One Martini backbone bead per residue (centre of mass of N, CA, C, O) as a GRO file, in nm:
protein
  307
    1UNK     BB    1   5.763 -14.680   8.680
    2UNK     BB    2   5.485 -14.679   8.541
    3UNK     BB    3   5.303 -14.755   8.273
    4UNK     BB    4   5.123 -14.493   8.266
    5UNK     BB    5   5.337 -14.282   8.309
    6UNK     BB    6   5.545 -14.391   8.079
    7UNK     BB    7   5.275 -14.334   7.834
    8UNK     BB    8   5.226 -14.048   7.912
    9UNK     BB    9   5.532 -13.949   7.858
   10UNK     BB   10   5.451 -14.030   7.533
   11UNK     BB   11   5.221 -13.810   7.502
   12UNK     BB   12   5.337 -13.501   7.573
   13UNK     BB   13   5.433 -13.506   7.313
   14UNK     BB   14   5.128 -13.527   7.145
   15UNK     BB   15   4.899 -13.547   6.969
   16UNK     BB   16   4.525 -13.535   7.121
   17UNK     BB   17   4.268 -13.542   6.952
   18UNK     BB   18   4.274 -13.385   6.651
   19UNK     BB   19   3.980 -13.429   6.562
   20UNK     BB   20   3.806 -13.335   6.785
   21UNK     BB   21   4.002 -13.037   6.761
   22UNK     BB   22   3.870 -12.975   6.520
   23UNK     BB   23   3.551 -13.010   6.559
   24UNK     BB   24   3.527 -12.798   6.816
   25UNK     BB   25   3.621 -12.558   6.625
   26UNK     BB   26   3.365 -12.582   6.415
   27UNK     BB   27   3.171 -12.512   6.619
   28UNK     BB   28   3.290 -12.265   6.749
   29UNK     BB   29   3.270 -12.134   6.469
   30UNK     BB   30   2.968 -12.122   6.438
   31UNK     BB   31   2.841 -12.011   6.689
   32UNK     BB   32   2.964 -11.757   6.626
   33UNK     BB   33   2.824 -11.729   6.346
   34UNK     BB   34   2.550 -11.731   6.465
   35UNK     BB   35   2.527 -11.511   6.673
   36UNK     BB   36   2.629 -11.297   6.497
   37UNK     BB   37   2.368 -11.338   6.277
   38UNK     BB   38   2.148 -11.288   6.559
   39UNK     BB   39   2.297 -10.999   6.617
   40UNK     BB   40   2.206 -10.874   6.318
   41UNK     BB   41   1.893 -10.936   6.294
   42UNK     BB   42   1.783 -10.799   6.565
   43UNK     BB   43   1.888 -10.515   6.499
   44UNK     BB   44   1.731 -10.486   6.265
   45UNK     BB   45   1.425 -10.543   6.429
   46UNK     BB   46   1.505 -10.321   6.657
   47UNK     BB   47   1.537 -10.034   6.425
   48UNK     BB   48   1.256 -10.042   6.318
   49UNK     BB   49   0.964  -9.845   6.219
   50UNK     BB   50   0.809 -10.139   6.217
   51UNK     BB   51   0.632 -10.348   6.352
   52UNK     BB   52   0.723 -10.657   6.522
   53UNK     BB   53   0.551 -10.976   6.517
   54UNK     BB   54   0.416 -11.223   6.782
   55UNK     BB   55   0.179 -11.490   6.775
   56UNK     BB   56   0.002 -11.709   6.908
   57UNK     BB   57  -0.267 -11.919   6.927
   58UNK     BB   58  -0.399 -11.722   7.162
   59UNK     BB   59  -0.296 -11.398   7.095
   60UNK     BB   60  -0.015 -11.387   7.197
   61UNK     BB   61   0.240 -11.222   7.256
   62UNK     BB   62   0.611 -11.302   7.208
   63UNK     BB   63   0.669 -11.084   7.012
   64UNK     BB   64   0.817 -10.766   7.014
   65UNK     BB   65   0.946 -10.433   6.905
   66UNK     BB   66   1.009 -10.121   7.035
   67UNK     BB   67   0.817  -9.937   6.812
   68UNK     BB   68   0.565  -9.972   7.022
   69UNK     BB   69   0.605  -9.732   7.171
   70UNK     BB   70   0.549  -9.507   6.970
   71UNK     BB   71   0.296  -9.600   6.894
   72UNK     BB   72   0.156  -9.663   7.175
   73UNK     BB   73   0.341  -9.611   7.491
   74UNK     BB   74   0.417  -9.946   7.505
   75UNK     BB   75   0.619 -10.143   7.647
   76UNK     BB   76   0.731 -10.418   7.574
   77UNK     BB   77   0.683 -10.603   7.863
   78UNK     BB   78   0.379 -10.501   7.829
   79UNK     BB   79   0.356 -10.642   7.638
   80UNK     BB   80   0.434 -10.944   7.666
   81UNK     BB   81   0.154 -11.212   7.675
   82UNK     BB   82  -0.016 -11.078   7.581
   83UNK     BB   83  -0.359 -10.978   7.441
   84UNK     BB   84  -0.449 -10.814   7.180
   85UNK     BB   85  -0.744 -10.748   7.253
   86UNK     BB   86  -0.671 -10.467   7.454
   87UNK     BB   87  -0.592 -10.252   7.172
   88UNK     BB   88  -0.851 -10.271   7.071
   89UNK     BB   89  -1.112 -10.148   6.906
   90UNK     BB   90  -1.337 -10.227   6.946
   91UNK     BB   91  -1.522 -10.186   6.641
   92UNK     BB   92  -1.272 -10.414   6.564
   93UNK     BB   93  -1.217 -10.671   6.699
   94UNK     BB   94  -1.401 -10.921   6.508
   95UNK     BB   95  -1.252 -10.863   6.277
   96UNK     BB   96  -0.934 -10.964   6.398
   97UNK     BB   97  -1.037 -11.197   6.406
   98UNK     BB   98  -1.096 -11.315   6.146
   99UNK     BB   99  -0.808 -11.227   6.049
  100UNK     BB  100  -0.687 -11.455   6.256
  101UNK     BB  101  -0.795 -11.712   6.102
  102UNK     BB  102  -0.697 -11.692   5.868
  103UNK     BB  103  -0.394 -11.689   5.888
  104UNK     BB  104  -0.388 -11.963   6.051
  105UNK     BB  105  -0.529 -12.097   5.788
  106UNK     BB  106  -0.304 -11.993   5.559
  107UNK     BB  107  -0.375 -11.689   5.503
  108UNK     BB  108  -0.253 -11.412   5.383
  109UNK     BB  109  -0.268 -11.063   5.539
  110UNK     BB  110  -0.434 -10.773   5.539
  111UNK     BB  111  -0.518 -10.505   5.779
  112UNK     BB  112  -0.745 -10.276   5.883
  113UNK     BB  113  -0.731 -10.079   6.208
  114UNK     BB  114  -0.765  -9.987   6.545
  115UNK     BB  115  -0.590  -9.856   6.837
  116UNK     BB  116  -0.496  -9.796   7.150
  117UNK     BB  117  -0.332  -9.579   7.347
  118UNK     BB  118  -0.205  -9.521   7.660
  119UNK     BB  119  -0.412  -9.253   7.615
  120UNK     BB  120  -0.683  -9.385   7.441
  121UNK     BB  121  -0.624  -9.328   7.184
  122UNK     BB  122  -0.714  -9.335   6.828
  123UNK     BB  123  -0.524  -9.563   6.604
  124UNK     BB  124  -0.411  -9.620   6.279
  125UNK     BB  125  -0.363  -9.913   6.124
  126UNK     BB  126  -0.136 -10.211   5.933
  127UNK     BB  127  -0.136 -10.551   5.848
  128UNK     BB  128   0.102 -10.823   5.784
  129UNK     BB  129   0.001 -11.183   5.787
  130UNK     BB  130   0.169 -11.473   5.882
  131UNK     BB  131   0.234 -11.816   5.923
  132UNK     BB  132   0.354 -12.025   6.140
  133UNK     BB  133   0.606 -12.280   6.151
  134UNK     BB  134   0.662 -12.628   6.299
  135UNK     BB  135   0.701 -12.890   6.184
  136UNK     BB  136   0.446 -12.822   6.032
  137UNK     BB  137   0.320 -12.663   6.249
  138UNK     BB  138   0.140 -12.455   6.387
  139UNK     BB  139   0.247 -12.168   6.619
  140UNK     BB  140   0.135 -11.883   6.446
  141UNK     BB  141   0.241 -11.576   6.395
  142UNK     BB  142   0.382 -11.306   6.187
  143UNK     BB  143   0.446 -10.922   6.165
  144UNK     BB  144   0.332 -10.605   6.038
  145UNK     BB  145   0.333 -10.269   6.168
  146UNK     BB  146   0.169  -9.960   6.094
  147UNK     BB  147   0.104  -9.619   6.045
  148UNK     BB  148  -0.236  -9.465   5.936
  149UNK     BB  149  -0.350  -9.185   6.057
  150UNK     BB  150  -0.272  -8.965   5.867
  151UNK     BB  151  -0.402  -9.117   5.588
  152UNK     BB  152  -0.672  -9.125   5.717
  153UNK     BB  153  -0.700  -8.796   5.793
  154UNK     BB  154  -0.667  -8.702   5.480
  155UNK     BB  155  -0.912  -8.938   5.351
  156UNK     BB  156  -1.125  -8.765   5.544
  157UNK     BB  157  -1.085  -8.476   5.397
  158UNK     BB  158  -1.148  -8.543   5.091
  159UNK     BB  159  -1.431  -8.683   5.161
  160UNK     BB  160  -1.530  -8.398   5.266
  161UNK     BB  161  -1.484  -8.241   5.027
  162UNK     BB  162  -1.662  -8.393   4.817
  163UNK     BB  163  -1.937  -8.395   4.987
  164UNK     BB  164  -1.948  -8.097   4.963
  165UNK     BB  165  -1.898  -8.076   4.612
  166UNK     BB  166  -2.159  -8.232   4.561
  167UNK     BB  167  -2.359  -8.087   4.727
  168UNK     BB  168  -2.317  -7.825   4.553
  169UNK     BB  169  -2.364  -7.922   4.273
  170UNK     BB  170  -2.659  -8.052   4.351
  171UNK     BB  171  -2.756  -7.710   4.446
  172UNK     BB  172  -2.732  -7.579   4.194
  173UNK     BB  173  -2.896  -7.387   3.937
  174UNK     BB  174  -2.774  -7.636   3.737
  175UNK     BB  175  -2.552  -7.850   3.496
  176UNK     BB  176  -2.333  -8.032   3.564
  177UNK     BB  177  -2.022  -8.147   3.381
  178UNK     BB  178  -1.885  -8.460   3.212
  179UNK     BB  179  -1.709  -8.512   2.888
  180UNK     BB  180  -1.616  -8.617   2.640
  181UNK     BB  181  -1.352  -8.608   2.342
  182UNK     BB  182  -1.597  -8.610   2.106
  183UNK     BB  183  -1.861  -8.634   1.860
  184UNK     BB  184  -2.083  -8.677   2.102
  185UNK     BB  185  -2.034  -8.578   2.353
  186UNK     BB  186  -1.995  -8.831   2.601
  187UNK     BB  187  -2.162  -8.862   2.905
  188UNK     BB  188  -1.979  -8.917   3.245
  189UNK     BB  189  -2.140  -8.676   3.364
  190UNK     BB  190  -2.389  -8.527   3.587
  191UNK     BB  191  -2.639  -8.380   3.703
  192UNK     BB  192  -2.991  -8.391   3.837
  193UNK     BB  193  -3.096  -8.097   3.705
  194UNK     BB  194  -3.142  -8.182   3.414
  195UNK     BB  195  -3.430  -8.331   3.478
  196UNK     BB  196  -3.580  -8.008   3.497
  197UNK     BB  197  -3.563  -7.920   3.216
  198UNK     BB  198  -3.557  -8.234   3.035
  199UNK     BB  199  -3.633  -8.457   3.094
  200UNK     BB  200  -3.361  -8.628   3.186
  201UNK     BB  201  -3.180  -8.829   3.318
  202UNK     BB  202  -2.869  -8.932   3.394
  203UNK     BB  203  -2.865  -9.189   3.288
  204UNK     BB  204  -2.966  -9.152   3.059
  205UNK     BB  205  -2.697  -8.960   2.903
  206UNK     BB  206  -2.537  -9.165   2.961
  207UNK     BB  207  -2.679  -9.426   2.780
  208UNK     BB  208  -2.672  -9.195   2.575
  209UNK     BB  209  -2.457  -9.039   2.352
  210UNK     BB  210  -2.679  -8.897   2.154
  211UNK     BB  211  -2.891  -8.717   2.305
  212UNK     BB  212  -2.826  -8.438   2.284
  213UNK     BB  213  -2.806  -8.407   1.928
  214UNK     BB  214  -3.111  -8.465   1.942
  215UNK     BB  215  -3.226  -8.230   2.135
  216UNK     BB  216  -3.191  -8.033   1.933
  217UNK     BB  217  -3.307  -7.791   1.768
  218UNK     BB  218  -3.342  -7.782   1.458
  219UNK     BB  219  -3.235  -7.467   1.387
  220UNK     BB  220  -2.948  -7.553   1.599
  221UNK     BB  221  -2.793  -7.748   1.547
  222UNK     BB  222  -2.572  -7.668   1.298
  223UNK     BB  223  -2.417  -7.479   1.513
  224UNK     BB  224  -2.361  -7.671   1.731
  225UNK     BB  225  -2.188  -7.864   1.588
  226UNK     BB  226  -1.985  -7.693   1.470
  227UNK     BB  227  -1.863  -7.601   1.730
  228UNK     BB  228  -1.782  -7.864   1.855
  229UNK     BB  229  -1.597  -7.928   1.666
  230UNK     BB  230  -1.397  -7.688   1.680
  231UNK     BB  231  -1.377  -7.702   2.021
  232UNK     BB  232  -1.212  -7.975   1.961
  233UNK     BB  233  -0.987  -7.903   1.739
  234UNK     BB  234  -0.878  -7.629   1.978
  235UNK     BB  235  -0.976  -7.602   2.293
  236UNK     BB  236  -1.178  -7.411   2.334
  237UNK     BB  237  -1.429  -7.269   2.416
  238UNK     BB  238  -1.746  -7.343   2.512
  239UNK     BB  239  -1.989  -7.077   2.385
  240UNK     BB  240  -2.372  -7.094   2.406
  241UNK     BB  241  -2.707  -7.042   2.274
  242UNK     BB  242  -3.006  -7.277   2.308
  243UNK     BB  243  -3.232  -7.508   2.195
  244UNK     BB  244  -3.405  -7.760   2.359
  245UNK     BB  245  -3.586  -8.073   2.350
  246UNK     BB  246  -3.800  -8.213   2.567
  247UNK     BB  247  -3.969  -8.508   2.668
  248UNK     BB  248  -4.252  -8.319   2.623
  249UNK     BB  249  -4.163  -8.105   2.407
  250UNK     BB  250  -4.094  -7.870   2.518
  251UNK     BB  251  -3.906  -7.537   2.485
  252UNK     BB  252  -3.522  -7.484   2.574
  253UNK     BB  253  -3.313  -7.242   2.745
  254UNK     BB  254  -2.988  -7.202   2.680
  255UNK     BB  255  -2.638  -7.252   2.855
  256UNK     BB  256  -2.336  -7.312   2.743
  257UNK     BB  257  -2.026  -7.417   2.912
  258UNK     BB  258  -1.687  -7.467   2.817
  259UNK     BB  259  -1.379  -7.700   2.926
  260UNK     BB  260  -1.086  -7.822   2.896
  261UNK     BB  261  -0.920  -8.063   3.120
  262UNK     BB  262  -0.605  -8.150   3.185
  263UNK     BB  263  -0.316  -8.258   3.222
  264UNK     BB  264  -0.040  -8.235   3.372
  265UNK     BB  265   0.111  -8.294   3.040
  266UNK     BB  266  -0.155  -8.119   2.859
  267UNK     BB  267  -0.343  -8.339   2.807
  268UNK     BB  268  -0.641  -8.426   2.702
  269UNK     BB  269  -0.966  -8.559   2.897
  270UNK     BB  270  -1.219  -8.326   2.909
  271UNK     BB  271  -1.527  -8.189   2.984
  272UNK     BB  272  -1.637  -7.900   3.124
  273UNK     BB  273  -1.944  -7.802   3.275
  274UNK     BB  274  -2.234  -7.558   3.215
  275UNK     BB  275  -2.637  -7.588   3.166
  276UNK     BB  276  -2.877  -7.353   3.153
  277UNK     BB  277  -3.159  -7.189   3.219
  278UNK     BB  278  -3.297  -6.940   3.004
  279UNK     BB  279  -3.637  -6.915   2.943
  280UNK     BB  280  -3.699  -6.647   3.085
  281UNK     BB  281  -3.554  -6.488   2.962
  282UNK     BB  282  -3.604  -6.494   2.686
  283UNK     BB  283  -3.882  -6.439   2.694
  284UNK     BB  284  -3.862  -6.182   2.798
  285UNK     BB  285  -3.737  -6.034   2.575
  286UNK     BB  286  -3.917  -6.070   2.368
  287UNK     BB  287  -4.148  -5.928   2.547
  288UNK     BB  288  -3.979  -5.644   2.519
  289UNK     BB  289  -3.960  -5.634   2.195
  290UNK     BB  290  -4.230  -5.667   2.095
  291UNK     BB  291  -4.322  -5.371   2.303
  292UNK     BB  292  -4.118  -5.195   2.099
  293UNK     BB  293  -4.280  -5.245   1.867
  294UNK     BB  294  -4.531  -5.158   1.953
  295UNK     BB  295  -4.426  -4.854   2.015
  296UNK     BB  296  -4.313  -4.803   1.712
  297UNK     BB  297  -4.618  -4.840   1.576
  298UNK     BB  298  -4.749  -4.607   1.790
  299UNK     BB  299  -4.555  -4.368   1.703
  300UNK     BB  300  -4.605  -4.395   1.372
  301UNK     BB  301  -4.923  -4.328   1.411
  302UNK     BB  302  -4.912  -4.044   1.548
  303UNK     BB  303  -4.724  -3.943   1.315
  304UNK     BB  304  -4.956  -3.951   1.082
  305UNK     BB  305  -5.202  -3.828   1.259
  306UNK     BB  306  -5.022  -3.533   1.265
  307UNK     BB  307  -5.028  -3.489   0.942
   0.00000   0.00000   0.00000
């Protein structure tokens, strides 16, 4: 026999190389383990409802998750390679430009725009984006994308119906208003109407809080702060005709009617109301007075004249 044969059949029940067979089976459990980890990660990043993606430095998807069908119809396969730009609606793609080099230049950012999808729909997205490094150089994007095409259409019913009650407030023949609940019931808003009447713009009433109880006629002023006082109080209604001092001078007569505001908790928040002007009705009035006193004047003399 030989000397290697001899050598080998003595090494052929002892461990050989157990160091390096302990090092292999721990790399082979790292990797075991590692891979477990990324197929943990994967699963959780592609069962996500929110689109995640990866950009490289020319703006081609490198990477998306399944989600991006549901949103745009456009299957992962079809994006990836692609350029953002082909998805983008034309009037926002400039924006989304701007917004993709400030992001590459290390700044993380949001950033809504609206996107076609694969039947040429335009949906609202938001997106959020941060910087890719590797080995300290950037190398990319990456971030989330949701769908807020919902919030968008909610928020522009919201905007229509506020433009609607806007400019309806600002075409009754009324001046519609919002107070303090304070001692000055200092103005908060008002309407354009009111400087139709009283000579004094919106602007007027909001910089000076005391205007109000300026131009109150001095006849009727006592009366009308009493009431003020007490229904800031009591909470109850303010309603009142009174005659305020107009800027030319001349004297307006007024119907004044307010309720306190409330929040969720019953908290009082500010008064709501309505100014009229009624200088025509009560002028009205006074010349109806007049009249009927002239014509009791004139059958009580009809009357002496008979007897």
């Amino acid at each position: 026999m030989s000397k290697k044969a001899s050598a080998d059949s003595r090494l052929a029940g002892k461990p050989v190389g157990n160091g390096s067979l302990k090092e292999g089976l721990r790399v082979n459990k790292r990797k075991g383990s590692l891979q477990k980890s990324s197929d943990t990660y994967r699963s959780l990043i592609e069962n996500l409802q929110e689109v995640v993606f990866s950009i490289d430095l020319r703006g081609r998807f490198t990477y998306i998750n399944p989600c991006i069908e549901q949103l745009s119809g456009y299957k992962v396969e079809q994006v990836i390679g692609s350029t953002f730009e082909q998805f983008i609606y034309p009037d926002d793609l400039s924006g989304l430009k701007s917004s993709f080099k400030r992001t590459l230049a290390g700044q993380s950012e949001s950033y809504e725009f609206r996107v076609l999808d694969s039947n040429g729909k335009v949906r609202h997205v938001r997106t959020s984006s941060s910087l890719i490094r590797e080995n300290g150089k950037a190398v990319g994007l990456t971030g989330v994308m949701i769908e807020i095409t919902g919030h968008k259409r909610t928020e522009q019913d919201l905007l229509d119906a506020a433009a609607k009650y806007h400019t309806l407030i600002e075409q009754i023949p009324a001046a519609v208003y919002t107070d303090a609940i304070d001692e000055l019931s200092s103005t908060i808003y008002i309407s354009p109407q009111i400087e139709k009447f009283s000579g004094y713009t919106p602007e007027n009433w909001i910089a000076d809080p005391g205007l109000w109880s300026t131009i109150i006629h001095p006849e009727d002023r006592e009366r009308v702060l009493a009431k003020h006082q007490e229904t800031n109080r009591t909470s109850k209604r303010f309603l009142l005709e009174y005659r305020i001092i107009a800027k030319d001078g001349h004297v307006v007569w007024v119907r004044d009617e307010a309720t306190i505001l409330h929040d969720g908790k019953g908290k009082p928040m500010c008064w709501q109301g309505v100014m009229l002007d009624i200088t025509e009705q009560k002028v009205a009035e006074v010349a109806l007075r007049q009249r009927a006193e002239e014509l009791a004047a004139l059958q009580a003399t009809v009357l002496d004249l008979a007897v």
